[in-house]
Short mmCIF file of C-alpha atoms in Angstrom, two decimals:
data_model
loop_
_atom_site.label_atom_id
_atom_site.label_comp_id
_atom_site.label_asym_id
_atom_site.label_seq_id
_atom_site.Cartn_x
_atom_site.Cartn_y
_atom_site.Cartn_z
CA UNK X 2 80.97 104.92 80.76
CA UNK X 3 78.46 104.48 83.52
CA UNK X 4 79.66 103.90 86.91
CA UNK X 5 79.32 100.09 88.35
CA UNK X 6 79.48 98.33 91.75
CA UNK X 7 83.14 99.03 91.91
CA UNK X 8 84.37 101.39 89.74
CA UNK X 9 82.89 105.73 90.17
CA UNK X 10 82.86 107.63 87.14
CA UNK X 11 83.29 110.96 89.07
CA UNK X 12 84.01 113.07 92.14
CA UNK X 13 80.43 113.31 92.93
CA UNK X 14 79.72 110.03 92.60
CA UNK X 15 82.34 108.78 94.82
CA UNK X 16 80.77 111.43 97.18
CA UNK X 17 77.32 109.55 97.09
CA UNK X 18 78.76 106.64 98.24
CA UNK X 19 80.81 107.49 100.78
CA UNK X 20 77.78 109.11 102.16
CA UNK X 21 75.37 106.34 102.05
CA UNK X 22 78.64 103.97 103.51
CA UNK X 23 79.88 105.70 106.60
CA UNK X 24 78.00 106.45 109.82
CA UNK X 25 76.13 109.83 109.94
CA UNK X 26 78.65 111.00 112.43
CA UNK X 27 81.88 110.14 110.09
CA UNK X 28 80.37 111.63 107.40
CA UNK X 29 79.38 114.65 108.83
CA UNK X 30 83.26 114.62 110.66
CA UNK X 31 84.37 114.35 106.57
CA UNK X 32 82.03 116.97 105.19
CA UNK X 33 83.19 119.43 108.31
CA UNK X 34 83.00 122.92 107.69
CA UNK X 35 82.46 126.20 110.05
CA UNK X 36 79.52 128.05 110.51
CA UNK X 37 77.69 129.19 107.81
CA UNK X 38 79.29 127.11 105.31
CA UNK X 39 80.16 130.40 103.05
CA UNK X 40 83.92 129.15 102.43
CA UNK X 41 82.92 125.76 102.07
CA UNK X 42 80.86 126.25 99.04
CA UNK X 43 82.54 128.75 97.72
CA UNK X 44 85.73 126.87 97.44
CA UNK X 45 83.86 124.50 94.88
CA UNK X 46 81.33 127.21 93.29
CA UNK X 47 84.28 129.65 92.44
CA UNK X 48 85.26 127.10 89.95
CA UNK X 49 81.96 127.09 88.05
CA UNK X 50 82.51 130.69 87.43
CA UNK X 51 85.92 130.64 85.39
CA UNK X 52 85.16 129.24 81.24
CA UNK X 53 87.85 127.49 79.20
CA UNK X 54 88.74 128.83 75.75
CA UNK X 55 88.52 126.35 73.35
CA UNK X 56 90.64 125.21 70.41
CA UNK X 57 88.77 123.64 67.57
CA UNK X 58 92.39 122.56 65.19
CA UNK X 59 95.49 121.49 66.57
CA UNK X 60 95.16 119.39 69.54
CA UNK X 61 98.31 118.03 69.94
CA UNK X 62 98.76 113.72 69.75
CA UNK X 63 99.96 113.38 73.50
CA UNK X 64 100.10 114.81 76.75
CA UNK X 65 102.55 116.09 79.63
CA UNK X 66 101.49 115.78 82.99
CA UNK X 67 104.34 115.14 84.79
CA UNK X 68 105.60 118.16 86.78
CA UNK X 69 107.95 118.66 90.10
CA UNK X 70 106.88 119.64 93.36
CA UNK X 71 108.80 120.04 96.66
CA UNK X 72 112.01 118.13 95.37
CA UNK X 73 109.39 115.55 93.99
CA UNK X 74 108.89 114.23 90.34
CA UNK X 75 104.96 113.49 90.64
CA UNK X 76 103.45 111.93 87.18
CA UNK X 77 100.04 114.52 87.50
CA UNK X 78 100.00 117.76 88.94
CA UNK X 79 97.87 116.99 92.03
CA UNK X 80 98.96 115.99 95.44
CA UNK X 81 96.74 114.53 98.37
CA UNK X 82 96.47 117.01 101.01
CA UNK X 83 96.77 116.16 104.87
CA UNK X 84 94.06 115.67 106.54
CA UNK X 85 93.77 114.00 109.95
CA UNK X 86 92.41 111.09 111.81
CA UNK X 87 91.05 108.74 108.33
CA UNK X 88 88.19 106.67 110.60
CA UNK X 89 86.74 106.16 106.94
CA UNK X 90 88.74 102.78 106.77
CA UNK X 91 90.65 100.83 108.53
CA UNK X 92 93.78 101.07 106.27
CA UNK X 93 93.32 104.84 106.25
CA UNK X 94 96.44 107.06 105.44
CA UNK X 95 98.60 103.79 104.75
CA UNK X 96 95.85 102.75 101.94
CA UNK X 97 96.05 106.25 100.57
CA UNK X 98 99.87 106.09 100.64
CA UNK X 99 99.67 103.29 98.52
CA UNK X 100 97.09 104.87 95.84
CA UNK X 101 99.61 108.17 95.76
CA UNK X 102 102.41 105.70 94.93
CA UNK X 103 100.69 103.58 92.47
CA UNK X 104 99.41 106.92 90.01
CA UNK X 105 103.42 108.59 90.96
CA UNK X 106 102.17 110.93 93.37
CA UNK X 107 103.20 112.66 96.62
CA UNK X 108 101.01 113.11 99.56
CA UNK X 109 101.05 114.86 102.64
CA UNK X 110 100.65 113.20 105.97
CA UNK X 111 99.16 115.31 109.08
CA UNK X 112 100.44 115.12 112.36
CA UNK X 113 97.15 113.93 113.37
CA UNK X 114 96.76 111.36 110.99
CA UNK X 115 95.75 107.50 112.77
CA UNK X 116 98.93 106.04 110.84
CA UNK X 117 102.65 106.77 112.15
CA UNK X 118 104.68 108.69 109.53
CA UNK X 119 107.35 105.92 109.80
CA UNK X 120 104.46 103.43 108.43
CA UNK X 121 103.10 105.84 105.99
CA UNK X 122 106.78 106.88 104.37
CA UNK X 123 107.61 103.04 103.74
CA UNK X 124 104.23 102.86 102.04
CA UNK X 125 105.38 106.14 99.80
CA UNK X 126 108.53 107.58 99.99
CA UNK X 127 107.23 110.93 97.92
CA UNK X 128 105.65 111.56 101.52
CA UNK X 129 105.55 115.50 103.33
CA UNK X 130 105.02 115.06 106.56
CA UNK X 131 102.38 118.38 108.54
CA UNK X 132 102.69 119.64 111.37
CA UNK X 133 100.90 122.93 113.28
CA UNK X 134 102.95 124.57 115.61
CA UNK X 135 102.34 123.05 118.98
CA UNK X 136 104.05 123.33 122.22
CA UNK X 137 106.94 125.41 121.01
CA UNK X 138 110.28 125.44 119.76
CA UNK X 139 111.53 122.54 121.87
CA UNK X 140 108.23 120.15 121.28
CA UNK X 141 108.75 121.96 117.09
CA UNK X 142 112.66 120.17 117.56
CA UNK X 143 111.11 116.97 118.62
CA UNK X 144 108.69 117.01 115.61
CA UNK X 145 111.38 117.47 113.04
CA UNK X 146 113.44 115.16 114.42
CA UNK X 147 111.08 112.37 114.18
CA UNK X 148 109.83 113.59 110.66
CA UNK X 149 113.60 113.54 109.32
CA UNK X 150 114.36 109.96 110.57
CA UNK X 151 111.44 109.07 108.98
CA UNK X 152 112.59 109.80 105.84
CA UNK X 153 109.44 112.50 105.09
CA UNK X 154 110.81 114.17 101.73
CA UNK X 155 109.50 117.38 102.51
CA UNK X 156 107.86 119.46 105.82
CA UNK X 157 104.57 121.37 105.95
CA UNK X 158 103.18 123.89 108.37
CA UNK X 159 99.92 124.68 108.35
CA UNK X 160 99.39 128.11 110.01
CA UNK X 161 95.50 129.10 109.47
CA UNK X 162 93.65 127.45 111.88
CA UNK X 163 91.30 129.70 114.00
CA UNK X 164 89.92 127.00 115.97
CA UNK X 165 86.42 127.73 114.99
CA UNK X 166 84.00 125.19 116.09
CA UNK X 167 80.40 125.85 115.42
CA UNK X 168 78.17 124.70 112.37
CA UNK X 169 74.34 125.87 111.50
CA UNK X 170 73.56 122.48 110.75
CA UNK X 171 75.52 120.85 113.60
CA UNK X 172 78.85 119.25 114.07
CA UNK X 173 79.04 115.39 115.12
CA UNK X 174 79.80 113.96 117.72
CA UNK X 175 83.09 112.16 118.35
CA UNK X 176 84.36 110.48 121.33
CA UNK X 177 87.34 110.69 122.57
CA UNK X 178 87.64 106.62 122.80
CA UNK X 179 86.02 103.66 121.68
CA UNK X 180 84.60 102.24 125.26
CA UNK X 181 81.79 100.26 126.18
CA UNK X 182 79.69 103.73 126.42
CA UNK X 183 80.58 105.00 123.41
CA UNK X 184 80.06 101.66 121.31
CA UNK X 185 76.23 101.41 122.65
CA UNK X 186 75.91 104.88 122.06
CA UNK X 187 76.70 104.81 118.25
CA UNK X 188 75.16 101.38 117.67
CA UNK X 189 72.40 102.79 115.77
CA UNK X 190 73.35 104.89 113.21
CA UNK X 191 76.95 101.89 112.85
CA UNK X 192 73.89 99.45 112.45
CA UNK X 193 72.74 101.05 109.30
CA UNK X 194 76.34 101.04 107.78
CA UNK X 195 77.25 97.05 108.09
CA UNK X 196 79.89 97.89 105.26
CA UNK X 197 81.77 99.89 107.71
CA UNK X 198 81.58 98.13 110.36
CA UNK X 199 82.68 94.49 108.77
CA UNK X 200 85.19 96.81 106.53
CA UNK X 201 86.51 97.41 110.72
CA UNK X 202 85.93 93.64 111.37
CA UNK X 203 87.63 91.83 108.94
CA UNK X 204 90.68 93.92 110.11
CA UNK X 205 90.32 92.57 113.54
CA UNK X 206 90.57 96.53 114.61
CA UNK X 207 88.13 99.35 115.83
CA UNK X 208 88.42 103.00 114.68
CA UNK X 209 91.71 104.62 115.65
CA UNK X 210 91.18 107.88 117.31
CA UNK X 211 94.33 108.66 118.40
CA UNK X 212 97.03 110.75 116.96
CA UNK X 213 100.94 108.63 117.03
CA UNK X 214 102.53 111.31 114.88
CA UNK X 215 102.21 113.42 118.01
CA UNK X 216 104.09 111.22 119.91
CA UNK X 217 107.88 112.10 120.56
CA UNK X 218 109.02 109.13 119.53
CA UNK X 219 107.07 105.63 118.04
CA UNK X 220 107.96 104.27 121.27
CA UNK X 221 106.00 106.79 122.78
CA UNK X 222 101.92 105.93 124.09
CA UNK X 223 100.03 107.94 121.38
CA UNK X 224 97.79 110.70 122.55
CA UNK X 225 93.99 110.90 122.05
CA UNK X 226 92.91 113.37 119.45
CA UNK X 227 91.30 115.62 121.99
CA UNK X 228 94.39 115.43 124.14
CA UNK X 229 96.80 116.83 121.39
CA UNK X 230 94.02 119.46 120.13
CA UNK X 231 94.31 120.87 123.36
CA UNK X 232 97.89 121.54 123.72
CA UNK X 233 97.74 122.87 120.54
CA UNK X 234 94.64 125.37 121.50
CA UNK X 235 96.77 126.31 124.42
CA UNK X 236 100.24 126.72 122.33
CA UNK X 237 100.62 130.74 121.30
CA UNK X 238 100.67 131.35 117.69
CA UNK X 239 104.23 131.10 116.14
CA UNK X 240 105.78 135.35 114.76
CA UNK X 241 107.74 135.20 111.54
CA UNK X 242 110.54 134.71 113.39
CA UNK X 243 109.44 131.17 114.37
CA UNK X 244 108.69 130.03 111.39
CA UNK X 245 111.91 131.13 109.53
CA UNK X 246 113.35 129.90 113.01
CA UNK X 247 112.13 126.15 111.98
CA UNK X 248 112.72 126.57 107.94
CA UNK X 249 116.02 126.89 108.91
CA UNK X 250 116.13 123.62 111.13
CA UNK X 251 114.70 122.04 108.03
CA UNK X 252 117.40 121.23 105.59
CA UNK X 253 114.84 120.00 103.01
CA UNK X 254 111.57 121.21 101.03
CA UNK X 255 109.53 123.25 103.03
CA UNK X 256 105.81 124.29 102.18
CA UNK X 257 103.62 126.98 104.11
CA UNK X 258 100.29 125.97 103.81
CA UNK X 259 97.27 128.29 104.62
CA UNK X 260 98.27 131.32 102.58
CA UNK X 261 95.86 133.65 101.23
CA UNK X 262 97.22 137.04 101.48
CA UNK X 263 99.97 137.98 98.67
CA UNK X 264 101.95 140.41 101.28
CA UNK X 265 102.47 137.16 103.16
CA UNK X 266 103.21 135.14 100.84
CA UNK X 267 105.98 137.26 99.71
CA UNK X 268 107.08 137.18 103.48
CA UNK X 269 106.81 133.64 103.93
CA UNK X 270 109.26 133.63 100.83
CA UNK X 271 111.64 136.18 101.78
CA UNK X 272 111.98 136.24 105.63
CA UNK X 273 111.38 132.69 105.79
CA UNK X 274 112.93 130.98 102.61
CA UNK X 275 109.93 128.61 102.40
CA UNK X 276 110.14 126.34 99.21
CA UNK X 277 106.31 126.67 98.57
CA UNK X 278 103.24 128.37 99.89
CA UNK X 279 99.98 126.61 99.92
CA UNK X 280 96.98 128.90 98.72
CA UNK X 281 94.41 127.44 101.50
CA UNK X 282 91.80 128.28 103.20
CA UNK X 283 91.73 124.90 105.37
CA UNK X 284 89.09 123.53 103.18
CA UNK X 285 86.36 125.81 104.39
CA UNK X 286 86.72 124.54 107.36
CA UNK X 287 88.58 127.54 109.12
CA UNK X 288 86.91 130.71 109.46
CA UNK X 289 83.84 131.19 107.66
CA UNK X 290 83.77 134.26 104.92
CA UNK X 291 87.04 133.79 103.59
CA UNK X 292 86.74 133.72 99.86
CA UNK X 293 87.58 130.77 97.84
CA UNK X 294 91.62 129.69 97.49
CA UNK X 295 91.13 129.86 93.92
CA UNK X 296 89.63 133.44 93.95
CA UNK X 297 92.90 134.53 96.07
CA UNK X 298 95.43 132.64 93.90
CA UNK X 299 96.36 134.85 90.89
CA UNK X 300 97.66 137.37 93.49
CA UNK X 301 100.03 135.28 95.03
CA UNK X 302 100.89 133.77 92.15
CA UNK X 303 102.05 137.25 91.16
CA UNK X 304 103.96 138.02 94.19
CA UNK X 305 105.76 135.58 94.59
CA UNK X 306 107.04 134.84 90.90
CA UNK X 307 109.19 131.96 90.57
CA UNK X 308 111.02 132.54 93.41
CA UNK X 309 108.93 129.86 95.32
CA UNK X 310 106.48 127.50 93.99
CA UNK X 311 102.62 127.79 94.46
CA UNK X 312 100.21 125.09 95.17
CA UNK X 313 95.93 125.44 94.94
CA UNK X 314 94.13 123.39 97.63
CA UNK X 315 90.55 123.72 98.18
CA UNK X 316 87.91 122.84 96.40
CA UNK X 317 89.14 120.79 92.92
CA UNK X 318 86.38 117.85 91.63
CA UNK X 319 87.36 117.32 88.63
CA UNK X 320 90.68 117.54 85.95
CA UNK X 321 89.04 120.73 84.46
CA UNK X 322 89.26 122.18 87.81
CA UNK X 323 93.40 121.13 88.27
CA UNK X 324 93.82 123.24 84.95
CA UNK X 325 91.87 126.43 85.51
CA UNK X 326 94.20 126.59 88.99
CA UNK X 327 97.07 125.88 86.64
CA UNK X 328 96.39 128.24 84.22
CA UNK X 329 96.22 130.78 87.15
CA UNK X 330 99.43 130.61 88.57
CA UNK X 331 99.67 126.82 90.38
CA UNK X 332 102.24 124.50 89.85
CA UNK X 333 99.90 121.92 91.57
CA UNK X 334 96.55 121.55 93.35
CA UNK X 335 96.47 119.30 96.60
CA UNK X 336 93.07 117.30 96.95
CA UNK X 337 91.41 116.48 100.46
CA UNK X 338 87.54 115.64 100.22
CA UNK X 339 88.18 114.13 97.34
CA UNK X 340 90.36 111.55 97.93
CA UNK X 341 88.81 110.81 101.20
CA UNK X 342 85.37 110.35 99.63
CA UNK X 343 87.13 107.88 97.42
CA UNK X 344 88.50 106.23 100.48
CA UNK X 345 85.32 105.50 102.15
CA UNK X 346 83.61 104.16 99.00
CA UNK X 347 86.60 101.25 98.01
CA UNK X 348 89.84 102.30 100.23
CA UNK X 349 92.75 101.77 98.00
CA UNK X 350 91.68 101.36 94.81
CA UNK X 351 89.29 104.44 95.54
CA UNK X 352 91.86 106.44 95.90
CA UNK X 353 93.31 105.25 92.96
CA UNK X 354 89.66 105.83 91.13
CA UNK X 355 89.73 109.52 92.38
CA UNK X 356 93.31 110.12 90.64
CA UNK X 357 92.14 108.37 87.05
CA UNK X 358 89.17 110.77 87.06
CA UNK X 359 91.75 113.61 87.52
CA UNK X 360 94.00 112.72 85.52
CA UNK X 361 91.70 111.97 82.39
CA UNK X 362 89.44 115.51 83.23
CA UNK X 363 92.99 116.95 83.10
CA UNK X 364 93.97 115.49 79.74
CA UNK X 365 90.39 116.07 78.02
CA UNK X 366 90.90 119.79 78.94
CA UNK X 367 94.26 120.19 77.58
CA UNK X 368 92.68 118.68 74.16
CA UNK X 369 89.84 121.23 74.55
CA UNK X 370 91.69 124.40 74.82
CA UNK X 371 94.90 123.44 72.52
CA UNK X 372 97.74 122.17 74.63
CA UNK X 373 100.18 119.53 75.12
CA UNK X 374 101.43 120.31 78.85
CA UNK X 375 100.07 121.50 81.94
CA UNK X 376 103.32 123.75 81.76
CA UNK X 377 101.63 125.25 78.62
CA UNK X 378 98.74 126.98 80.02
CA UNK X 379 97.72 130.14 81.12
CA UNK X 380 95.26 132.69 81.63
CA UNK X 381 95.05 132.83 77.69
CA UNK X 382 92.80 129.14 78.56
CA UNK X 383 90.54 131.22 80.42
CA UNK X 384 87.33 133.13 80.53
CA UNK X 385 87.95 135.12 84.03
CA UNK X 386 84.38 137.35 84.66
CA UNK X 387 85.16 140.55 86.36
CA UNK X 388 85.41 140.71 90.17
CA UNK X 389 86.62 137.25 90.38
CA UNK X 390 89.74 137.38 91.93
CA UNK X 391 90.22 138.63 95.41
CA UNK X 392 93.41 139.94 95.59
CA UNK X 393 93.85 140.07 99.56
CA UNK X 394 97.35 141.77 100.40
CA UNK X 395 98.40 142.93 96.97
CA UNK X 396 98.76 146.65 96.27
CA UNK X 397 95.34 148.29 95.03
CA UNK X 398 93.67 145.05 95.99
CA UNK X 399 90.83 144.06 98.32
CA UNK X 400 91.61 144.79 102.09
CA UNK X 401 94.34 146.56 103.60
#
């Protein structure tokens, strides 16, 4: 069916729109990157290279999708990823709260999201709330506290940020405030988006560009976004010890997102007692060369067994995509671009359009290669060319 005014029929085109919808300098803020752009094409081009094997007789009638993750019965096996500050919309992380809840999905909420988690948790109660580690172990306290009386089902830290700034084809600009200044400085390329803007209007609101979730409290002023990225740039990196020093202040689910090394993930699993490990590469947007998440997931997938569960985020477009990672060792993928692409071209129910593409790419793929569940396949489903995996920390793999 071809796509109409409302309603995308894929990924890509809900990419088209949200490019032709939101000023040049929010789009280029959503397609991000570092550098060259290596990791951030490679996170979607690694998927090209794996085939399906197909099943010509005995599709099964029906399909299982349904699978748990973090504590959390979710009815597809994809999750939206954090991702901070939504300017895309108005409603941002609330409105994608709501799509999460309305397909039976969990989503995770970063600490520099424009919505407070208390907000965002009433709007979906299957919520993980993100956090980097900023300040140190007393500021860490203050951020689990808040997180837990919110009600956030499960915690994330996100540990592979390299605070890399620079892009060949340039990064936007974004101000630290909407003043005066700043609104006569955007005018023109806002002028060309009127959707946006009267999207921004009708809600009686401009952007929000600050961050509340790094706030002590909700009573607390929330920072700017620049002011909070700069404690964090100042904060020293967390040892092992820290982080199996805040697992253990975490009496619930617990995910480690940014793993692509199987030596760590093992670590993460046995020092720490982390409930998951994320196999992430920040979306490309981290340092530029890593390889592809899905390239680096069959080896942690391997090391770690089923002593934790493994999740896949980085670079999924379509359903196929959710069950190649699946078939290599994921309980789960976690979507970002996606979802927020969706966002920007109908807010809610764009989200909501993003998730029905998944889910019915995941369930023509299970017909295709033979099965009923997404707990049924496996590398069998596969056609992996040689050299494809990049098995970074295993024994006799790539790298020391």
């Amino acid at each position: 069916m071809a796509s109409s005014r409302k309603w995308f029929e894929s990924v890509a085109e809900a990419h088209r729109r949200a490019r032709r919808r939101l000023p040049r300098s929010v789009y280029k803020a959503l397609l991000a990157g570092t550098e060259k752009g290596l990791t951030l094409r490679d996170n979607v081009a690694a998927f090209d290279e794996l085939g399906l094997v197909p099943r010509l007789v005995g599709a099964p009638g029906g399909f299982e999708l349904s699978t748990r993750v973090m504590g959390q019965e979710v009815s597809l096996p994809v999750l939206v990823s954090p991702t901070g500050v939504q300017a895309v919309h108005p409603e941002g992380e609330l409105a994608v709260a709501r799509a999460a809840a309305s397909r039976g999905t969990a989503m995770g909420l970063s600490s520099f999201a424009s919505k407070p988690v208390e907000e965002v948790v009433a709007a979906n109660p299957k919520t993980f709330f993100q956090t980097y580690w900023v300040g140190g172990r007393d500021r860490m306290l203050r951020v689990l506290e808040r997180a837990r009386e919110a009600g956030a089902a499960g915690l994330i830290l996100t540990l592979d940020w390299s605070f890399s700034h620079s892009r060949d084809w340039g990064s936007p600009h974004i101000p630290d405030k909407i003043d005066l200044r700043t609104a006569l400085r955007f005018a023109p390329e806002v002028a060309g988006r009127p959707g946006w803007l009267l999207r921004y209007a009708r809600a009686r609101r401009l952007p929000e560009l600050t961050v509340p979730n790094m706030a002590p409290s909700p009573k607390d002023p929330a920072p700017t976004f620049f002011g909070a990225y700069a404690e964090w740039m100042q904060t020293p990196p967390p040892t092992w010890e820290d982080v199996a020093w805040l697992r253990g202040r975490w009496e619930g689910p617990f995910m480690l997102k940014g793993v692509m090394r199987a030596d760590e993930a093992l670590r993460a699993v046995e020092e720490a007692g982390v409930t998951a490990v994320s196999v992430s590469n920040h979306g490309g947007n981290n340092l530029d060369g890593l390889p592809a998440s899905v390239r680096a997931l069959p080896a942690v997938a391997e090391a770690v067994g089923d002593r934790a569960e493994v999740l896949l985020d980085g670079g999924i477009r379509r359903g196929s995509d959710v069950v190649k990672a699946l078939a290599l060792g994921a309980r789960a993928v976690m979507i970002g671009r996606a979802y927020l692409w969706g966002l920007a071209a109908g807010g809610q129910a764009g989200v909501e359009n993003v998730l029905d593409i998944l889910r019915a790419g995941v369930e023509s793929t299970l017909r295709g290669v033979g099965k009923g569940s997404v707990h049924e396949v496996g590398r069998e489903d596969l056609v992996v060319p040689e050299g494809f995996e990049r098995r970074l920390g295993a024994p006799g793999g790539d790298g020391p």
